[in-house]
Coordinates of C-alpha atoms in Angstrom, one line a residue:
M177 CA 82.9 61.5 116.9
S178 CA 81.7 62.2 120.4
K179 CA 79.7 65.3 122.0
V180 CA 81.9 66.8 124.7
K181 CA 81.8 70.2 126.7
L182 CA 84.5 72.7 126.1
G183 CA 85.5 72.5 129.7
E184 CA 86.3 68.9 129.1
V185 CA 89.0 69.8 126.5
A186 CA 90.0 73.1 127.6
I187 CA 90.8 75.1 130.8
E188 CA 90.8 78.7 131.6
H189 CA 94.7 79.8 131.9
K190 CA 94.8 81.7 135.0
E191 CA 98.2 83.3 135.5
T192 CA 98.9 86.9 137.0
C193 CA 102.0 88.4 136.1
K194 CA 103.6 89.5 139.4
G195 CA 107.1 91.0 138.1
S196 CA 108.0 93.7 135.3
K197 CA 105.9 93.9 132.2
D198 CA 108.6 95.0 130.4
G199 CA 109.0 93.3 126.9
Y200 CA 105.4 91.9 127.1
P201 CA 103.1 92.8 124.3
I202 CA 99.8 94.1 125.5
V203 CA 96.5 92.9 124.1
G204 CA 93.1 94.8 124.9
L205 CA 89.6 94.2 123.5
E206 CA 90.2 96.6 120.7
H207 CA 93.0 94.4 119.3
L208 CA 90.6 91.4 118.6
V209 CA 89.1 91.8 115.1
P210 CA 85.5 90.5 114.7
E211 CA 85.3 86.9 112.9
E212 CA 89.3 86.9 112.8
V213 CA 91.1 83.9 114.4
T214 CA 94.8 85.4 114.2
L215 CA 96.1 88.1 116.3
T216 CA 97.4 91.1 114.1
A217 CA 97.6 94.1 116.4
W218 CA 98.6 94.6 120.0
D219 CA 100.6 97.5 121.9
E220 CA 104.0 97.3 123.3
G221 CA 105.8 99.5 126.2
S222 CA 102.4 101.3 126.9
D223 CA 100.9 102.3 130.4
N224 CA 98.3 99.7 131.4
T225 CA 96.9 98.3 134.7
F226 CA 96.6 94.7 133.1
T227 CA 98.3 91.8 134.7
K228 CA 96.6 88.7 133.4
M229 CA 99.0 86.6 131.5
F230 CA 98.6 84.4 128.3
R231 CA 101.0 82.0 126.5
K232 CA 101.6 81.3 123.0
G233 CA 98.9 79.1 121.5
N234 CA 96.5 80.1 124.0
V235 CA 92.8 81.5 122.7
L236 CA 92.3 85.0 123.7
F237 CA 88.3 85.2 123.9
G238 CA 86.6 88.8 124.3
R239 CA 83.9 88.0 127.3
R240 CA 82.6 91.4 127.0
R241 CA 79.7 91.8 124.6
A242 CA 80.4 88.4 122.9
Y243 CA 78.2 89.3 120.1
L244 CA 80.9 91.2 118.7
K245 CA 82.7 87.7 117.9
K246 CA 85.9 88.4 119.1
A247 CA 88.5 85.5 119.5
A248 CA 92.0 85.0 118.5
V249 CA 94.9 82.8 119.2
A250 CA 98.0 84.1 120.6
P251 CA 101.3 84.0 118.6
F252 CA 103.4 84.9 121.5
D253 CA 103.4 85.2 125.4
G254 CA 102.0 88.5 126.6
I255 CA 99.4 90.5 128.9
C256 CA 95.7 91.2 128.1
S257 CA 92.7 93.1 129.5
G258 CA 90.5 91.2 132.4
D259 CA 87.8 91.2 129.7
I260 CA 89.6 88.7 127.8
T261 CA 89.1 85.1 128.9
V262 CA 92.3 83.2 128.1
I263 CA 91.4 79.6 127.1
E264 CA 93.9 76.7 127.0
A265 CA 93.7 73.5 125.2
I266 CA 94.1 70.1 127.0
P267 CA 96.5 68.7 124.5
D268 CA 95.8 64.8 125.3
R269 CA 92.1 65.5 124.6
I270 CA 92.1 68.3 121.8
L271 CA 94.4 69.3 119.0
P272 CA 95.5 72.9 120.2
E273 CA 95.5 73.8 116.5
L274 CA 92.0 73.1 116.3
L275 CA 90.8 74.8 119.4
P276 CA 90.8 78.5 117.8
F277 CA 88.2 77.2 115.3
I278 CA 86.0 75.6 117.8
I279 CA 85.8 78.8 119.8
Q280 CA 85.7 81.0 116.8
N281 CA 82.6 80.2 115.6
D282 CA 79.1 81.3 115.3
D283 CA 77.5 78.8 117.3
L284 CA 79.7 79.3 120.3
F285 CA 79.3 83.0 120.2
D286 CA 75.7 82.6 120.3
F287 CA 75.8 80.3 123.3
A288 CA 78.1 83.1 124.9
V289 CA 75.3 85.8 124.1
G290 CA 72.8 83.7 125.9
K291 CA 74.8 83.2 128.8
S292 CA 76.2 86.9 129.2
A293 CA 75.0 89.0 132.2
G294 CA 74.7 93.0 132.4
S295 CA 72.6 95.4 130.4
L296 CA 75.2 98.2 129.5
S297 CA 78.2 95.8 129.0
P298 CA 77.2 92.3 129.1
R299 CA 79.8 89.5 129.9
V300 CA 79.8 85.9 130.1
K301 CA 81.9 83.9 132.4
W302 CA 84.2 80.8 131.8
E303 CA 81.8 78.8 134.3
H304 CA 79.4 79.3 131.9
L305 CA 81.2 79.1 128.6
K306 CA 82.7 75.5 129.8
N307 CA 79.5 74.1 129.1
Y308 CA 79.3 74.7 125.6
E309 CA 78.6 71.5 123.7
F310 CA 80.1 70.4 120.3
E311 CA 81.0 67.2 118.3
L312 CA 84.6 66.4 118.6
P313 CA 86.2 64.1 115.9
D314 CA 89.1 61.7 116.6
M315 CA 92.7 63.0 116.8
E316 CA 93.5 62.0 113.0
K317 CA 90.2 64.0 111.8
Q318 CA 91.0 66.9 114.1
R319 CA 94.4 67.1 112.2
E320 CA 92.8 67.2 108.8
L321 CA 90.3 69.7 110.2
A322 CA 93.1 71.9 111.6
E323 CA 95.2 72.1 108.5
L324 CA 92.3 72.5 106.2
L325 CA 90.9 75.4 108.3
W326 CA 94.4 77.1 108.9
A327 CA 95.0 76.7 104.8
M328 CA 91.6 78.5 104.2
D329 CA 92.4 81.4 107.0
A330 CA 95.6 81.9 104.9
T331 CA 93.8 82.1 101.9
K332 CA 91.2 84.5 103.5
K333 CA 94.4 86.7 104.5
S334 CA 95.6 87.0 101.1
Y335 CA 92.4 88.1 99.8
Q336 CA 92.1 90.7 102.4
K337 CA 95.6 91.9 101.6
L338 CA 94.7 92.3 97.8
I339 CA 91.4 94.0 98.6
A340 CA 93.6 96.5 101.1
A341 CA 96.1 96.9 98.3
T342 CA 93.4 97.9 95.9
D343 CA 92.3 100.7 98.0
E344 CA 95.9 101.7 98.9
L345 CA 96.4 101.8 94.8
V346 CA 93.4 104.1 94.5
K347 CA 95.1 106.4 97.0
S348 CA 98.4 106.5 95.5
Q349 CA 96.9 106.8 92.0
F350 CA 95.1 109.9 93.1
M351 CA 98.3 111.5 94.7
E352 CA 100.3 110.9 91.6
Q353 CA 97.7 112.6 89.1
F354 CA 96.6 115.4 91.6
G355 CA 99.4 115.7 94.1
D356 CA 99.0 116.0 97.8
P357 CA 95.4 117.7 98.5
V358 CA 96.5 119.2 101.8
S359 CA 99.7 120.7 100.9
N360 CA 98.6 121.2 97.5
T361 CA 102.1 120.1 96.1
Q362 CA 101.0 120.9 92.6
G363 CA 99.9 124.6 93.0
R364 CA 96.4 124.0 92.0
E365 CA 93.5 126.8 92.3
V366 CA 91.5 126.0 95.7
R367 CA 88.0 126.8 96.4
P368 CA 85.6 126.0 99.0
F369 CA 83.6 123.0 98.5
K370 CA 80.0 124.8 98.5
D371 CA 81.2 126.4 94.9
F372 CA 81.0 122.5 93.4
M373 CA 77.6 122.1 95.0
L374 CA 74.0 122.5 93.8
D375 CA 72.6 121.5 97.3
I376 CA 73.4 120.5 100.8
R377 CA 71.0 119.2 103.3
Y378 CA 70.5 116.9 106.5
G379 CA 68.5 113.7 106.7
T380 CA 65.8 113.2 108.9
S381 CA 66.3 113.8 112.8
Q382 CA 63.7 111.3 113.5
P383 CA 64.2 107.7 112.8
P384 CA 61.7 105.8 110.8
V385 CA 60.0 102.7 111.8
F386 CA 61.9 99.9 110.2
S387 CA 60.6 96.6 108.7
E388 CA 62.3 93.7 107.5
D389 CA 60.1 93.4 104.2
G390 CA 60.3 97.1 103.8
V391 CA 60.6 98.0 100.2
F392 CA 63.1 100.8 100.7
K393 CA 66.8 100.7 101.8
F394 CA 68.0 103.0 104.4
I395 CA 71.4 104.0 104.8
R396 CA 72.9 104.9 108.2
A397 CA 76.2 105.9 109.3
T398 CA 77.0 102.2 110.0
N399 CA 76.4 101.5 106.1
I400 CA 79.3 104.0 105.3
K401 CA 82.6 102.4 105.3
A402 CA 86.0 103.2 103.4
G403 CA 84.4 105.6 101.2
R404 CA 81.6 103.1 99.9
I405 CA 78.2 102.0 100.9
T406 CA 78.0 98.4 102.6
E407 CA 75.1 96.3 102.9
K408 CA 75.9 94.8 106.2
D409 CA 73.2 95.4 109.0
M410 CA 71.2 97.7 106.1
L411 CA 67.9 98.4 107.5
R412 CA 64.7 98.8 105.2
I413 CA 61.6 101.1 105.4
S414 CA 58.1 100.8 104.0
A415 CA 56.6 102.9 101.3
E416 CA 54.5 104.7 103.9
E417 CA 57.5 105.5 106.2
A418 CA 59.4 106.6 103.1
S419 CA 56.9 109.1 102.2
K420 CA 57.3 110.8 105.7
I421 CA 61.0 111.7 104.9
E422 CA 60.9 112.4 101.1
K423 CA 63.6 114.8 101.6
C424 CA 66.1 112.0 102.3
R425 CA 65.2 110.1 99.1
L426 CA 68.5 109.8 97.1
N427 CA 68.6 110.6 93.4
G428 CA 72.2 109.0 92.8
N429 CA 75.3 110.7 92.4
E430 CA 75.2 112.2 95.8
I431 CA 77.8 112.6 98.6
I432 CA 76.8 111.3 102.0
I433 CA 79.1 112.7 104.9
V434 CA 78.5 111.1 108.3
R435 CA 77.3 113.8 110.8
S436 CA 78.0 112.6 114.1
G437 CA 79.2 109.4 116.3
A438 CA 82.2 107.5 116.1
N439 CA 82.5 107.6 112.0
T440 CA 81.8 111.2 111.8
G441 CA 83.3 112.5 108.5
D442 CA 83.1 109.3 106.7
T443 CA 81.8 109.5 103.2
C444 CA 80.3 107.7 100.4
V445 CA 79.0 108.1 96.7
V446 CA 75.4 107.3 96.4
T447 CA 75.8 104.8 93.2
E448 CA 72.9 104.0 90.8
E449 CA 71.9 101.0 92.9
Y450 CA 70.6 103.1 95.4
R451 CA 68.9 105.7 93.6
D452 CA 65.4 106.2 95.1
Q453 CA 66.4 104.7 98.2
Y454 CA 66.8 106.6 101.5
A455 CA 69.5 108.1 103.7
G456 CA 69.5 108.6 107.5
Y457 CA 70.5 111.5 109.7
D458 CA 73.6 112.6 107.8
I459 CA 74.7 115.3 105.3
I460 CA 73.5 114.7 101.7
I461 CA 75.6 116.7 99.0
T462 CA 74.4 117.4 95.5
L463 CA 77.2 118.5 93.2
D464 CA 76.8 120.4 90.2
L465 CA 77.9 117.6 87.8
K466 CA 79.1 120.2 85.0
I467 CA 82.1 120.9 87.0
A468 CA 82.2 118.0 89.8
N469 CA 82.3 114.5 89.6
P470 CA 81.1 112.5 92.8
V471 CA 83.8 109.7 92.7
F472 CA 86.7 112.3 92.3
F473 CA 85.6 114.4 95.3
N474 CA 85.0 111.2 97.4
E475 CA 88.3 109.8 96.9
L476 CA 90.0 113.2 97.6
M477 CA 88.2 113.3 101.0
N478 CA 89.2 109.5 101.4
T479 CA 93.2 110.4 100.7
H480 CA 94.9 111.3 103.8
Y481 CA 92.9 114.5 103.6
M482 CA 90.5 112.6 105.7
Q483 CA 92.7 112.7 108.7
A484 CA 94.3 116.0 108.3
V485 CA 91.4 118.2 107.5
I486 CA 88.0 116.5 108.2
K487 CA 88.6 114.8 111.2
P488 CA 90.0 117.4 113.3
L489 CA 86.8 119.6 112.6
T490 CA 84.6 116.8 113.9
I491 CA 86.2 116.9 117.6
R492 CA 83.5 117.7 120.3
A493 CA 83.7 117.5 123.9
A494 CA 81.0 115.2 124.1
Q495 CA 80.9 113.3 120.6
P496 CA 82.4 113.6 117.1
H497 CA 80.2 116.1 115.0
I498 CA 80.3 118.1 111.8
N499 CA 78.1 120.6 110.4
S500 CA 77.0 121.9 107.0
E501 CA 78.7 124.9 107.3
Q502 CA 82.0 123.1 108.1
V503 CA 81.5 120.7 105.3
Q504 CA 80.7 123.6 102.7
N505 CA 83.7 125.6 103.6
L506 CA 86.4 122.3 103.1
P507 CA 89.1 123.6 100.7
M508 CA 88.9 121.5 97.5
L509 CA 91.4 121.3 94.6
V510 CA 90.1 122.9 91.5
V511 CA 90.6 120.0 88.8
A512 CA 89.1 120.0 85.0
L513 CA 85.9 117.9 84.8
S514 CA 87.8 115.6 82.1
E515 CA 90.7 114.7 84.5
Q516 CA 88.0 114.1 87.3
E517 CA 86.2 111.6 85.0
Q518 CA 89.5 109.9 84.0
F519 CA 90.2 109.3 87.5
A520 CA 86.7 108.1 88.4
A521 CA 87.0 105.6 85.5
F522 CA 90.1 104.5 87.2
V523 CA 88.2 104.1 90.5
R524 CA 85.2 102.3 88.8
Q525 CA 87.7 99.7 87.4
S526 CA 89.2 99.2 91.0
D527 CA 86.0 98.7 92.6
K528 CA 85.0 96.1 90.0
S529 CA 88.5 94.0 90.7
K530 CA 87.8 94.8 94.7
F531 CA 84.0 93.6 94.1
E532 CA 85.3 90.4 92.4
L533 CA 87.7 89.8 95.4
E534 CA 85.3 90.5 98.2
Q535 CA 82.8 88.0 96.3
A536 CA 85.6 85.1 96.5
L537 CA 86.4 86.0 99.9
S538 CA 82.7 86.0 101.1
E539 CA 82.2 82.4 99.4
L540 CA 85.5 81.2 100.9
T541 CA 84.1 82.4 104.2
A542 CA 80.7 80.5 103.8
T543 CA 82.6 77.3 103.1
Y544 CA 85.0 77.8 105.9
K545 CA 82.0 78.2 108.5
R546 CA 80.0 75.3 106.8
I547 CA 83.0 73.0 107.4
I548 CA 83.0 74.2 111.0
T549 CA 79.4 73.6 111.4
E550 CA 79.4 70.1 109.9
N551 CA 82.4 68.7 111.7
L552 CA 82.3 70.6 114.9
G553 CA 78.7 71.6 115.6

């Protein structure tokens, strides 16, 4: 085990495409998924001004906004954005299969963030990145680590596919039971969303003062993902701050719709664990529970109805936005409450399975990161 600098075991791969770009996959920053070591998305045949080449096995490091933790190994030769640093292992100094895990780790990203320059869109240069220091074991240990880490990454991918399949199962079950909510294939009665509401209101227009030890959770647009509330980056407020925005207090069973920004139109149900917590700037809907099940309506909106009906309403010249009137007039299928509740029970069971998978994935990821820290820190 010896302490080395990244620049002693890897180089910046500098190669420019001087001929035709036909046949080369194109990789931009948007194709790199935060905290994922494998590349799963790219463009082919798209118009672009990129000329930077990379080769199979190189690591593509997102040098702009390094805090996003974007770095992945290239599975083929291609062309990438200038905001990606292409890193190539020196094979007699480091096992190329191990290099992606050295780069895709929290410690290196923290180092990169500290060396980044620029206020609006900070970037880090290879000249700084190459000075990152880490422990490097001998070649035999490197092979053991690489095999273990790639096996763990494959298991992570399996969990992620199962989680995605669970989401798709819910959507397909909705279509099977109730038909297409856009074309109304079952010929059901359609009424405006407001007919199912008791109340619709906006959250606060003035953000409160946040505090790490606040007693209440504050749900923002960034906490609403894939029809659910996520705890990631959840902020908190004190009882004093909460008293200033009482209209934002949640009673449970409401539906929240993101009002503006990149995630406009995204929705979630306020589950029991978020009762008496607070919501932010977004639209808060209280349904008439005598005729409307929140889980059912949330899932309805998260079928392809979201892209076909809701998202087109959010288009604005400056930034996406949706208002209360538009939400109230959304066309909704009329479904008997008993059918809604039956479907909601199916969703809750699916959510339970999904939660167990997410817990297993979280534990695996923690173990994966600990192995990297203990052996390459």
